Coordinates of C-alpha atoms in Angstrom, one line a residue:
Chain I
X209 CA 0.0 0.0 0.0
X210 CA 3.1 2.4 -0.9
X211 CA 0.3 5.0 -2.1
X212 CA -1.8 5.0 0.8
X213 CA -2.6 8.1 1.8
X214 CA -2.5 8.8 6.0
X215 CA -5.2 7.8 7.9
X216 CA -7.9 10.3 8.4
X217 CA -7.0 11.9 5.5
X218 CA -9.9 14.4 5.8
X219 CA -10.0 14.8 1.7
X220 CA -10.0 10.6 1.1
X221 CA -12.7 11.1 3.9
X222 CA -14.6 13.0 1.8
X223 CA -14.6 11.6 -1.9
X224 CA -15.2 8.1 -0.6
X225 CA -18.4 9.5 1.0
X226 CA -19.2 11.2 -2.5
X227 CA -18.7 8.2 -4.4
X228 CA -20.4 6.1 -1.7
X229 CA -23.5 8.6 -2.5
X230 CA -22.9 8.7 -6.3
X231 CA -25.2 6.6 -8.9
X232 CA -23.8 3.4 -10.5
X233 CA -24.4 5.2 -14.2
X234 CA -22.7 8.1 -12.8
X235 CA -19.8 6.4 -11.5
X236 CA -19.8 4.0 -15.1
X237 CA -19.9 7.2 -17.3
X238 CA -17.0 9.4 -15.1
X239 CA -14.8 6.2 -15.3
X240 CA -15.3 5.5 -19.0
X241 CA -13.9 9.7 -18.9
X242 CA -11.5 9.2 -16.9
X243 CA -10.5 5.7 -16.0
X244 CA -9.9 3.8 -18.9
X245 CA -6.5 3.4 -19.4
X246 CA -6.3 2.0 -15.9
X247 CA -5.8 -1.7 -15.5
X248 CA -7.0 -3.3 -11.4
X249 CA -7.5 -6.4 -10.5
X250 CA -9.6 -7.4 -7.2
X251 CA -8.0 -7.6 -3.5
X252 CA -11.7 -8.3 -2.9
X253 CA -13.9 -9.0 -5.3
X254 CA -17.3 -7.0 -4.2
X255 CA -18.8 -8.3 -1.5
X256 CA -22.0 -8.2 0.2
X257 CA -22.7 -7.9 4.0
X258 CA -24.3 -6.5 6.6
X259 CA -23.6 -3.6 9.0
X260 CA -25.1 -3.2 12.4
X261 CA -26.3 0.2 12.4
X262 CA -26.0 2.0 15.8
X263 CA -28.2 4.8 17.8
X264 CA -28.1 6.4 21.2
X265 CA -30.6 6.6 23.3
X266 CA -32.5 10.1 23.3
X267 CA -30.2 10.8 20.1
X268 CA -27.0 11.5 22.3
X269 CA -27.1 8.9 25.1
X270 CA -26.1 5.6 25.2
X271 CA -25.7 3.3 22.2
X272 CA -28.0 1.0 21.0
X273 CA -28.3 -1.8 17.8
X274 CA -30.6 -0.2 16.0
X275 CA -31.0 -2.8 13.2
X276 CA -28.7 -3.8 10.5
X277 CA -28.0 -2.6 7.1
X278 CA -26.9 -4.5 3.9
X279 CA -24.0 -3.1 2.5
X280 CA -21.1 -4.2 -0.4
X281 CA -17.5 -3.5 0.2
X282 CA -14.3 -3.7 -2.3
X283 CA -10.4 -3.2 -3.0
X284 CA -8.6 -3.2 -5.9
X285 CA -4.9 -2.6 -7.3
X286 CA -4.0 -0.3 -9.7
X287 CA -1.2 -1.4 -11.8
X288 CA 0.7 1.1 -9.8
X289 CA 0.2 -0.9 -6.9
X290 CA -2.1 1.9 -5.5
X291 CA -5.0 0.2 -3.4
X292 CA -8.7 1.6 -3.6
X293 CA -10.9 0.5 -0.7
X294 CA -15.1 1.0 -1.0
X295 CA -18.1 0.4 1.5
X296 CA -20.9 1.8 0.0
X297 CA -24.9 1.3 1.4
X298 CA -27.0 -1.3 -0.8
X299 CA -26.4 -4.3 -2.8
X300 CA -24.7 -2.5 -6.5
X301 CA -21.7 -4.8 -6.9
X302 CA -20.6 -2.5 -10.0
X303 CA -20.9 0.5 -7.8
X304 CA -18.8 -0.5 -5.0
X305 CA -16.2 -1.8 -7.6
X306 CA -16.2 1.6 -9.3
X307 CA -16.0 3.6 -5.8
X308 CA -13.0 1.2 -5.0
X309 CA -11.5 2.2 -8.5
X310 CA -11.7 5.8 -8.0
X311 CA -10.3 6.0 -4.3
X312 CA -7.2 3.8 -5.8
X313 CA -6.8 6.6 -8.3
X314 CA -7.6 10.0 -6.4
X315 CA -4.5 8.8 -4.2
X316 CA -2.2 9.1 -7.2
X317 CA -0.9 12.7 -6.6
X318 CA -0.5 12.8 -10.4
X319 CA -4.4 12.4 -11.1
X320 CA -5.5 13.5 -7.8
X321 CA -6.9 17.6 -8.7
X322 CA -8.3 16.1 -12.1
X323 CA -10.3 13.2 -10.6
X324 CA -11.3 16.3 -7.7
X325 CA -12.3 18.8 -10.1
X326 CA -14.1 16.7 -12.8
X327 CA -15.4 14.0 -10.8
X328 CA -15.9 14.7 -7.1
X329 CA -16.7 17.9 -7.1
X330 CA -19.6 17.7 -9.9
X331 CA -21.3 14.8 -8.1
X332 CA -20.9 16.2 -4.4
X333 CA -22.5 19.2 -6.1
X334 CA -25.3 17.1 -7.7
X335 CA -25.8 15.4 -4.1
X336 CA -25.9 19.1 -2.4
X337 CA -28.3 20.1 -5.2
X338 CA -30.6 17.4 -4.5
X339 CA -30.4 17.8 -0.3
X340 CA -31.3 21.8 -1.1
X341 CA -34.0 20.7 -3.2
X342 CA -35.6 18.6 -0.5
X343 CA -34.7 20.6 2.2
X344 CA -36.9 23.7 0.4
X345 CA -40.1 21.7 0.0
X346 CA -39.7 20.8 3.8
X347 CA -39.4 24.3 4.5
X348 CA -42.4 25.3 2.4
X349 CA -44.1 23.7 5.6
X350 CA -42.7 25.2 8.0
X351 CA -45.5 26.8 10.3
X352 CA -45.8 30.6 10.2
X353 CA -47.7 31.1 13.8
X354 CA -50.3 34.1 13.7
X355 CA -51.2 35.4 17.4
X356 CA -55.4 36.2 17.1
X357 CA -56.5 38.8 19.4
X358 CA -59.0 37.3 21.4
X359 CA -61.5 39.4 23.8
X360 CA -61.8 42.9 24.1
X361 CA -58.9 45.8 24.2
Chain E
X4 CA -45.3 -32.0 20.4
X5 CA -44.5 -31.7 16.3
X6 CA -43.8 -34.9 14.4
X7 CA -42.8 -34.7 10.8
X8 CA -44.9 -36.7 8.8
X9 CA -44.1 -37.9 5.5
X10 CA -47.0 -37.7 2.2
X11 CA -48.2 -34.7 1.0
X12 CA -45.4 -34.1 -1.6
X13 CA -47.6 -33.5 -4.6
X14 CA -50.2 -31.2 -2.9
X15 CA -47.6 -28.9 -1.8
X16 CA -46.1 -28.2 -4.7
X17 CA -49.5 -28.3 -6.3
X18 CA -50.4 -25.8 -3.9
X19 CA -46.7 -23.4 -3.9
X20 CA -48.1 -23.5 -7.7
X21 CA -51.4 -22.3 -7.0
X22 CA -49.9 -20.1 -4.4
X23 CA -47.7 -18.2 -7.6
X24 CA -50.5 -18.0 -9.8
X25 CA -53.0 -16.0 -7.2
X26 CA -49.8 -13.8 -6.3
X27 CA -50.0 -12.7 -9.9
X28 CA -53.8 -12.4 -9.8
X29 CA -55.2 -11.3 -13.0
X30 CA -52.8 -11.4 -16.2
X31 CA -54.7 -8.6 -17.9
X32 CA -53.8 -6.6 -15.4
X33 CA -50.0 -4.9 -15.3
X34 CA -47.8 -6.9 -12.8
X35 CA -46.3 -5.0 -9.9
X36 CA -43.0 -3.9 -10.3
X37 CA -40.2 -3.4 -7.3
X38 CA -39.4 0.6 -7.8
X39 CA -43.4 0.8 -7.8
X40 CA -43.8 -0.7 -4.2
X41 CA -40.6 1.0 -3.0
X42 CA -41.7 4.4 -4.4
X43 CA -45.7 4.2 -4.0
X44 CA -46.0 2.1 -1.1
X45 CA -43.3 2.9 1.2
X46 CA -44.8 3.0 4.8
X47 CA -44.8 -0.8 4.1
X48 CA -41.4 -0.6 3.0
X49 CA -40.5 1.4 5.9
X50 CA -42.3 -1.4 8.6
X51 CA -40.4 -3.9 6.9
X52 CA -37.4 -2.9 7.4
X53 CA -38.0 -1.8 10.7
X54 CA -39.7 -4.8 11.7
X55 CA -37.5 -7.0 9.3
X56 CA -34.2 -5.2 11.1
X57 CA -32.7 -4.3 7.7
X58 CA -32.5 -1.8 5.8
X59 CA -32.6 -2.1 2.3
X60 CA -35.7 -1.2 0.6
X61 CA -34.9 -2.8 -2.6
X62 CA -35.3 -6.1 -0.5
X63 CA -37.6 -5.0 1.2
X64 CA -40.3 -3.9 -2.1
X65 CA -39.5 -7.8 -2.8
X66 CA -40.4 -9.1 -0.1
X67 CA -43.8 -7.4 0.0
X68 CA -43.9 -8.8 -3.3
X69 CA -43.5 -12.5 -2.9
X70 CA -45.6 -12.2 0.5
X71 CA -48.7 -10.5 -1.6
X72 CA -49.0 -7.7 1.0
X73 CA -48.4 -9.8 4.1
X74 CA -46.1 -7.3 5.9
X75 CA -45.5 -10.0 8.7
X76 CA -44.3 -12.6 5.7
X77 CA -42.4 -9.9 3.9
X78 CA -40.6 -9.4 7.5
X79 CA -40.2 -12.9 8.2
X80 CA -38.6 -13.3 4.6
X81 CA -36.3 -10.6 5.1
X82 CA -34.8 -11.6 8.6
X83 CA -33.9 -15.2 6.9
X84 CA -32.4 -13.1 4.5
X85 CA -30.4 -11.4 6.8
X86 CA -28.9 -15.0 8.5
X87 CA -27.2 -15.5 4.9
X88 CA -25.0 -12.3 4.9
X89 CA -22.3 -12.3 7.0
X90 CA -21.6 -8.8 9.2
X91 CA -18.9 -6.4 8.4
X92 CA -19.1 -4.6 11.6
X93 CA -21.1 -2.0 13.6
X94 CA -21.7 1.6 12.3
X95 CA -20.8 4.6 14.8
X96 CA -23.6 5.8 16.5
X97 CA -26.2 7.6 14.6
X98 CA -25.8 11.5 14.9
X99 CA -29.8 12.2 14.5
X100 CA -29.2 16.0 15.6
X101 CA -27.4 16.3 12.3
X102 CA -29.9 14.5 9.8
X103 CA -31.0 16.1 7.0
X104 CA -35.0 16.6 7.8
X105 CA -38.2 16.2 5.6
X106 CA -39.8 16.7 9.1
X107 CA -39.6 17.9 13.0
X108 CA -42.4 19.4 14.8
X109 CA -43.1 19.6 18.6
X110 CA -46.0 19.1 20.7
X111 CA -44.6 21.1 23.7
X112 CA -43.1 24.1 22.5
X113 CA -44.7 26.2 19.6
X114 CA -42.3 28.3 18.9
X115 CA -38.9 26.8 18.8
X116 CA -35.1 27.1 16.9
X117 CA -35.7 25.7 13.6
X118 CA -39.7 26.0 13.7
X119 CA -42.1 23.6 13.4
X120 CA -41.8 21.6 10.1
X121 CA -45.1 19.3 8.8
X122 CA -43.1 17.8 6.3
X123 CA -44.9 14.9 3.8
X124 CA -47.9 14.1 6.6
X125 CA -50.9 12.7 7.3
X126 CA -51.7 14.8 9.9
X127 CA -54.3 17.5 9.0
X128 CA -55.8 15.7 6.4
X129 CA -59.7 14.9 6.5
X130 CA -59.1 10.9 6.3
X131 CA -61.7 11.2 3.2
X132 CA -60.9 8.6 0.2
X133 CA -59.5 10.6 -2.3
X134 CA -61.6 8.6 -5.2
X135 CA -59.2 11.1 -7.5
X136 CA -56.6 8.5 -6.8
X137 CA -58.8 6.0 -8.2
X138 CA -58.3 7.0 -12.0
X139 CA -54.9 6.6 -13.5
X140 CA -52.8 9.0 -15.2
X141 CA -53.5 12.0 -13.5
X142 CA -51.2 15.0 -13.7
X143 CA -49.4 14.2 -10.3
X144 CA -49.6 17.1 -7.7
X145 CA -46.1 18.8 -7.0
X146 CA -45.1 19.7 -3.4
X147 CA -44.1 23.9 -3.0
X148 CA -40.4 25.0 -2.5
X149 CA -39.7 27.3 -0.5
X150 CA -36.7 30.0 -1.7
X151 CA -34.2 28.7 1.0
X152 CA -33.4 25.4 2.4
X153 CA -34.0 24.6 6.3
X154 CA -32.2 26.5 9.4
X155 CA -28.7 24.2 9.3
X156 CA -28.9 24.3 13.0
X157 CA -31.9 22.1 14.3
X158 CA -31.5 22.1 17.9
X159 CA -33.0 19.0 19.7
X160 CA -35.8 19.8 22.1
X161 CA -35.0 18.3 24.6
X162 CA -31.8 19.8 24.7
X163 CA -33.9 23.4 25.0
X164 CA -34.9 22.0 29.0
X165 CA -31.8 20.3 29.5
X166 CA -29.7 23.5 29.1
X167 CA -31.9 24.9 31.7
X168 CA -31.5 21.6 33.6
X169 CA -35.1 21.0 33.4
X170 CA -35.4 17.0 32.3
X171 CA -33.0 14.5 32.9
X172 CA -29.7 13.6 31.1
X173 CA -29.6 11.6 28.1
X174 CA -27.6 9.0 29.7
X175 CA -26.8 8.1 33.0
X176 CA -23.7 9.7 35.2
X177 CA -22.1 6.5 35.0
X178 CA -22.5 5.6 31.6
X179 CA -20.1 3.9 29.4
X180 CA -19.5 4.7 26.1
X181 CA -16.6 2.2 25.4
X182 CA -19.2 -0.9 27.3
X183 CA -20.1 -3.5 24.8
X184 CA -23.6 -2.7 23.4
X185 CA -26.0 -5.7 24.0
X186 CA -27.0 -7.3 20.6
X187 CA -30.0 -9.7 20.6
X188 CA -29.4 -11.0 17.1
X189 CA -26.0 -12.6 19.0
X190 CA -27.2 -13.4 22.7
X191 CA -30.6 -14.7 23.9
X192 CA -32.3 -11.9 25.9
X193 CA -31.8 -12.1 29.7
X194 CA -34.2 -10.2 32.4
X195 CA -33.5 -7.7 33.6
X196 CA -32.4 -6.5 30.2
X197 CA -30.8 -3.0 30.3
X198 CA -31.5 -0.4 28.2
X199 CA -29.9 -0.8 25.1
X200 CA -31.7 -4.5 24.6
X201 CA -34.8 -2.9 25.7
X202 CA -34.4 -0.6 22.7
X203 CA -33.2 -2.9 20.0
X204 CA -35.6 -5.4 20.8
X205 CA -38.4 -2.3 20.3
X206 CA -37.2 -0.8 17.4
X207 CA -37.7 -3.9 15.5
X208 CA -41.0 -5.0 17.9
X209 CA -44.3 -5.3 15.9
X210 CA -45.9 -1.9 15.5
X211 CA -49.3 -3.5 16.7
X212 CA -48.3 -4.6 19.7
X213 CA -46.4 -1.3 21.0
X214 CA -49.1 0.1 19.8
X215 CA -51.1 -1.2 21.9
X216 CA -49.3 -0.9 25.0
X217 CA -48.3 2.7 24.5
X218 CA -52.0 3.2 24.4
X219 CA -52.2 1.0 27.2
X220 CA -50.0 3.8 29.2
X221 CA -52.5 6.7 28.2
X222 CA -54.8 4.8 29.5
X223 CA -53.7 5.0 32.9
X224 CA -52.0 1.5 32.9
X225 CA -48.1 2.9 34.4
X226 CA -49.3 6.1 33.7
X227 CA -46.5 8.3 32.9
X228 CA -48.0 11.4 31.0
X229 CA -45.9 12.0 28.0
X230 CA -45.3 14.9 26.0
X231 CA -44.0 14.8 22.6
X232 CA -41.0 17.0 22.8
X233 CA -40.0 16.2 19.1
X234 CA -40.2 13.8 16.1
X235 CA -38.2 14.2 13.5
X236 CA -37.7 12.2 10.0
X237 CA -34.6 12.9 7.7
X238 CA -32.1 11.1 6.4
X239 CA -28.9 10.5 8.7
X240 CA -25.5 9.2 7.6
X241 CA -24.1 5.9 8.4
X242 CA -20.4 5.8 9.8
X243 CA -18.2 3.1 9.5
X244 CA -14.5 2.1 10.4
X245 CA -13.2 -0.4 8.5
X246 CA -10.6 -2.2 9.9
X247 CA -8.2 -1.9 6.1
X248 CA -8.7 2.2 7.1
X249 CA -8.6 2.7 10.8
X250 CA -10.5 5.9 9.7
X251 CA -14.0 6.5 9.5
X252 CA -16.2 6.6 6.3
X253 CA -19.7 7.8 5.2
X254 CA -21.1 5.0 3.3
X255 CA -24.5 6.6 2.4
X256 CA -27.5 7.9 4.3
X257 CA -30.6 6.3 5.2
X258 CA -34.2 7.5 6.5
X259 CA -35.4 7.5 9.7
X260 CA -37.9 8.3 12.4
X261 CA -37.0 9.7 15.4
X262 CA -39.7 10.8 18.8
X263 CA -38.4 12.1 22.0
X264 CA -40.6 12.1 24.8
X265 CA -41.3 14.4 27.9
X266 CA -42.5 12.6 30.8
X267 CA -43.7 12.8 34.1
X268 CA -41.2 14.7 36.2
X269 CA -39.3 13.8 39.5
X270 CA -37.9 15.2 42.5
X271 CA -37.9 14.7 46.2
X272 CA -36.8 17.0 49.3
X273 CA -32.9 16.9 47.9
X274 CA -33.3 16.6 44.4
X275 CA -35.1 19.8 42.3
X276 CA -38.2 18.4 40.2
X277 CA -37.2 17.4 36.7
X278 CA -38.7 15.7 33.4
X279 CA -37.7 12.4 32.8
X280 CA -37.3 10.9 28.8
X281 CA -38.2 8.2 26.5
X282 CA -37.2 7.5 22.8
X283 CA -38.0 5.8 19.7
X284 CA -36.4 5.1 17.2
X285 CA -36.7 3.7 13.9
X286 CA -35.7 2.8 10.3
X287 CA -37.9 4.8 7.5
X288 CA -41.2 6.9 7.4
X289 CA -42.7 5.2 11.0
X290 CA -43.5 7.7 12.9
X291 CA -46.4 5.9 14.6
X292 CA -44.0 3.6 16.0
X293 CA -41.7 5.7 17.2
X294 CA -44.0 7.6 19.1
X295 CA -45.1 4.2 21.0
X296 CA -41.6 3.2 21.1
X297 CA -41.0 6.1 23.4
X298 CA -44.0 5.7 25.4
X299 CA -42.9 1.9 26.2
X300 CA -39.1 2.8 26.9
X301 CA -40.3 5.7 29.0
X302 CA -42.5 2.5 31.0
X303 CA -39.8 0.2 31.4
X304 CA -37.9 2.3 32.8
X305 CA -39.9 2.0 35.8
X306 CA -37.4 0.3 38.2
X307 CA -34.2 3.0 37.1
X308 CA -36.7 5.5 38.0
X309 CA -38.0 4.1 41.2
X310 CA -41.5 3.7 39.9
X311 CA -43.7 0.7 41.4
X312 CA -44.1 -2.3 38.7
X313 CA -48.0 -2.2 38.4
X314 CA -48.7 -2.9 34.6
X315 CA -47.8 -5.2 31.7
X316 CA -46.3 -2.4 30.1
X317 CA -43.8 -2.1 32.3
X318 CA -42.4 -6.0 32.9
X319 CA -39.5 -6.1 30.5
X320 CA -40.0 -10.0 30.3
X321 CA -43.7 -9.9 29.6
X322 CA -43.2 -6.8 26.6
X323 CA -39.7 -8.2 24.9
X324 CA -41.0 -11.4 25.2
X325 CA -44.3 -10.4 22.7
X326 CA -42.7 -7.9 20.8
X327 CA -41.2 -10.1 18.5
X328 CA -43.8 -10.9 15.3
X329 CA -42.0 -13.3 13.7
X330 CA -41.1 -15.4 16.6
X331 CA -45.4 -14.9 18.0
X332 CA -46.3 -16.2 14.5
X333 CA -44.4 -18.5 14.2
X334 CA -45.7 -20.3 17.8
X335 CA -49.3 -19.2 17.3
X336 CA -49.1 -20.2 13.2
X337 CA -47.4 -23.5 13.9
X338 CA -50.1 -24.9 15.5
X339 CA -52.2 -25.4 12.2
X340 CA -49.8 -27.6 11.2
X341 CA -50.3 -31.4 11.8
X342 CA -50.4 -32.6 15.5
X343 CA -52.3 -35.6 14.9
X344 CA -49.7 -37.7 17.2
X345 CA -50.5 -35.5 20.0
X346 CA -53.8 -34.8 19.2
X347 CA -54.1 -38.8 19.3
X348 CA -53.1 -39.2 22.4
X349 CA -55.1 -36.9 23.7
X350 CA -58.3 -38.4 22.1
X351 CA -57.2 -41.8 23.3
X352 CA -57.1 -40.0 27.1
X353 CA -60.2 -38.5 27.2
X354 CA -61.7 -42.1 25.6
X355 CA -60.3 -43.6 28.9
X356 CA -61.3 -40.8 31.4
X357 CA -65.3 -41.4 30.0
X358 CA -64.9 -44.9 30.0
X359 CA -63.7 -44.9 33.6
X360 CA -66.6 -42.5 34.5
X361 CA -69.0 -44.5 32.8
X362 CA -67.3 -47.9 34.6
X363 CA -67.9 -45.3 38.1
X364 CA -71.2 -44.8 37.3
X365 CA -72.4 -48.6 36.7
X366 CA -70.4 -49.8 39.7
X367 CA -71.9 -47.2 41.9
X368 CA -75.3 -48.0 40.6
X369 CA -74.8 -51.8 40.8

């Protein structure tokens, strides 16, 4: 893993949260862009599994098993040697494989700002787009109180 | 007793095929497909995977599918789905005061940080059959934007009283955070069970049955007056660590329904009067539950909260003992299925007892 990027890395973080979140086509048609010419092969072949998902009690007490969730994971390695991890939410083998693809090739410092700038950024815009979207028809129902003056004076 | 009997071969599959030809009911009419159930019908969706204890509602649109509408067979289907996948590992806790909400309102305060937001309810409708729904291809009605999005800050309720150290604490003084978390899916429950089983085993309870004895607490049974402080529904990102990382991820977002309670306050000649809490908590649009959730936690915590033990509603054993559908149907269903060993031997007793009666009655009269 000579390409690893640290641990935390708040900006590997980040994308594999975007492509977690990013459609399968999406992912297909950004990769047919920009990942052609890049040869993997599987670590682990996509997987499917489960994840127990956990709460707190009263939202910030203690934890809880809330239920579980199914969820596919998946590594590759670029012919660079750089290795691509994904856990992405659902079942999309193709997805998770794609995810696993990009993250190998975001940590190439060479590709890194392009992959950013034409492929992360676009679809965490497209996510943001659609969470604004939502967000407005919720607020079209937000309660606008009027005080009525009841008796006299 | 159960014995297996052997025979019958033939009429079951006979009757699996009969069972797959009234699931399709009428060929002239469309067949179902999976996005239609998830997208049209998905307050079933959501009990499934509530009930079911997975989310997915892909799997879950097929299992109300292949069960025709039986929500408690598309729930038993998915949880022996669920025993074929193996488990990558536990997500971190849910941060619920960060989701992203359709909805939030509160029954105690009217005007609160954030306001109160109806969201897609039923609530204020006049529960009138909308027979507009009945003819297809109408122009679908499209829900009003607003110019701006939601207040990004949300603040929780509850946390409104805490500040002013009105209600409890979310978690006890001595709370843990690094204990293990009790998992019923692993370990049979025990009683007492603590709080966290208590929880788990609701959140996937039957709706039905908490239900009922939520109402049950209205009703004066363990009366503990609740308020609703807050529901929300949103969607909330799921956190992992995987072990290759040693970091955490985001590996989507999922819906859920959230209710806080307010209940009956404490205090005594040393300690100030404060509310005490229940929650719910739930996978999906299940806001019903939720609410009942909290109304049951809130009742088992009778003995933490040095409450006397006077209804069912508040014996852990009695309510995580029900709570379960799958397992109550499958004990109550079972016995359709044949007994006739058992049911023999008790025929051939009861033969015995009236013969011996009878036997009483001659000797007696002899």
């Amino acid at each position: 893993m000579a390409l690893d990027s640290s641990p935390g890395d708040p900006s590997r973080k980040n994308w594999m949260g975007i492509l977690a979140r990013a459609s399968e086509t999406d992912l297909e048609n950004f990769w047919q862009l920009h990942g052609q010419e890049e040869d993997y092969d599987f670590l682990r072949r996509p997987e499917i599994g489960l994840v127990m998902v956990q709460g707190r009690a009263g939202g910030t007490g203690g934890r809880f098993n809330l239920g579980e969730m199914t969820v596919t994971r998946c590594s590759v390695r670029l012919s660079d040697g750089t290795v691509g991890h994904a856990y992405i939410a659902g079942r999309n083998q193709r997805h998770a494989e794609l995810a696993a693809a990009f993250d190998a090739l975001l940590q190439n410092p060479e590709r890194q700002e392009e992959i950013e700038d034409t492929v992360i950024t676009p679809l965490q815009k497209r996510h943001q787009q659609g969470r604004d979207d939502r967000s407005k028809k919720a607020a079209a129902t937000k309660v606008d109180f009027y005080t009525m003056v009841r008796g006299e004076d | 007793m159960y014995v297996a009997v052997k025979g019958g071969e033939k009429a079951i599959d006979n009757a699996h095929k009969y069972l797959a030809e009234e699931r399709r009911g009428a060929t002239d009419v469309a067949e179902l497909s999976l996005s239609q159930i998830s997208e049209q019908l998905s307050h079933a969706v959501s009990r499934v995977m509530a009930e079911g204890s997975l989310y997915d509602k892909d799997l879950a649109a097929l299992a109300i599918k292949q069960a025709r509408g039986d929500l408690i067979e598309a729930i038993f289907l998915i949880r022996a789905y669920r025993t074929t996948l193996p488990r990558f590992g536990y997500s971190a806790p849910l941060d619920t005061s960060e989701m992203d909400l359709d909805r939030r309102i509160s029954a105690t305060f009217k005007d609160l940080p954030g306001g109160q937001v109806l969201g897609p309810t039923f609530d204020y409708t006049h529960r009138l059959l909308d027979f507009a729904l009945a003819a297809e291809g109408l122009e679908p009605q499209k829900a009003e934007a607003a110019e701006a999005p939601l207040d990004e800050e949300v603040p929780r309720v509850l946390e409104l009283l805490n500040a002013e150290g009105l209600i409890e604490q979310s978690a006890p003084a001595d709370y843990d955070d690094t204990a293990p978390v009790g998992d019923l899916t692993r370990e049979p429950l025990e009683f007492p069970a603590d709080r966290d089983l208590r929880l788990q085993n609701l959140a996937r309870g039957d709706e039905g049955f908490i239900l009922a004895l939520g109402y049950s607490t209205q009703r004066g049974y363990a009366r503990n007056h609740a308020f609703v402080g807050e529901v929300r529904l949103g969607d909330v990102t799921v956190e992992v660590i995987p072990e290759e990382l040693g970091f955490a991820i985001e590996i989507g977002d999922i819906t859920i329904t959230e209710c806080e309670t307010v209940n009956q306050f404490q205090g005594s000649k040393t300690a100030p009067a404060q509310f005490t809490r229940g929650y719910g908590l739930a996978f999906g649009h299940s806001e019903r539950k939720v609410i009942s959730m909290a109304l049951v936690d809130r009742a088992l915590r009778c003995h933490e909260l040095g409450e006397d033990q006077v209804a069912p509603v508040q014996d852990d054993e009695f309510v995580l003992s029900h709570s379960d559908n799958i397992q109550a149907t499958g004990f109550v269903e079972h016995i359709k299925l044949p007994h006739y060993v058992d049911f023999q031997s008790e025929l051939e007793l009861v033969r015995r007892l009236r013969r011996n009666a009878e036997d009483n009655i001659r000797e007696a009269a002899e």
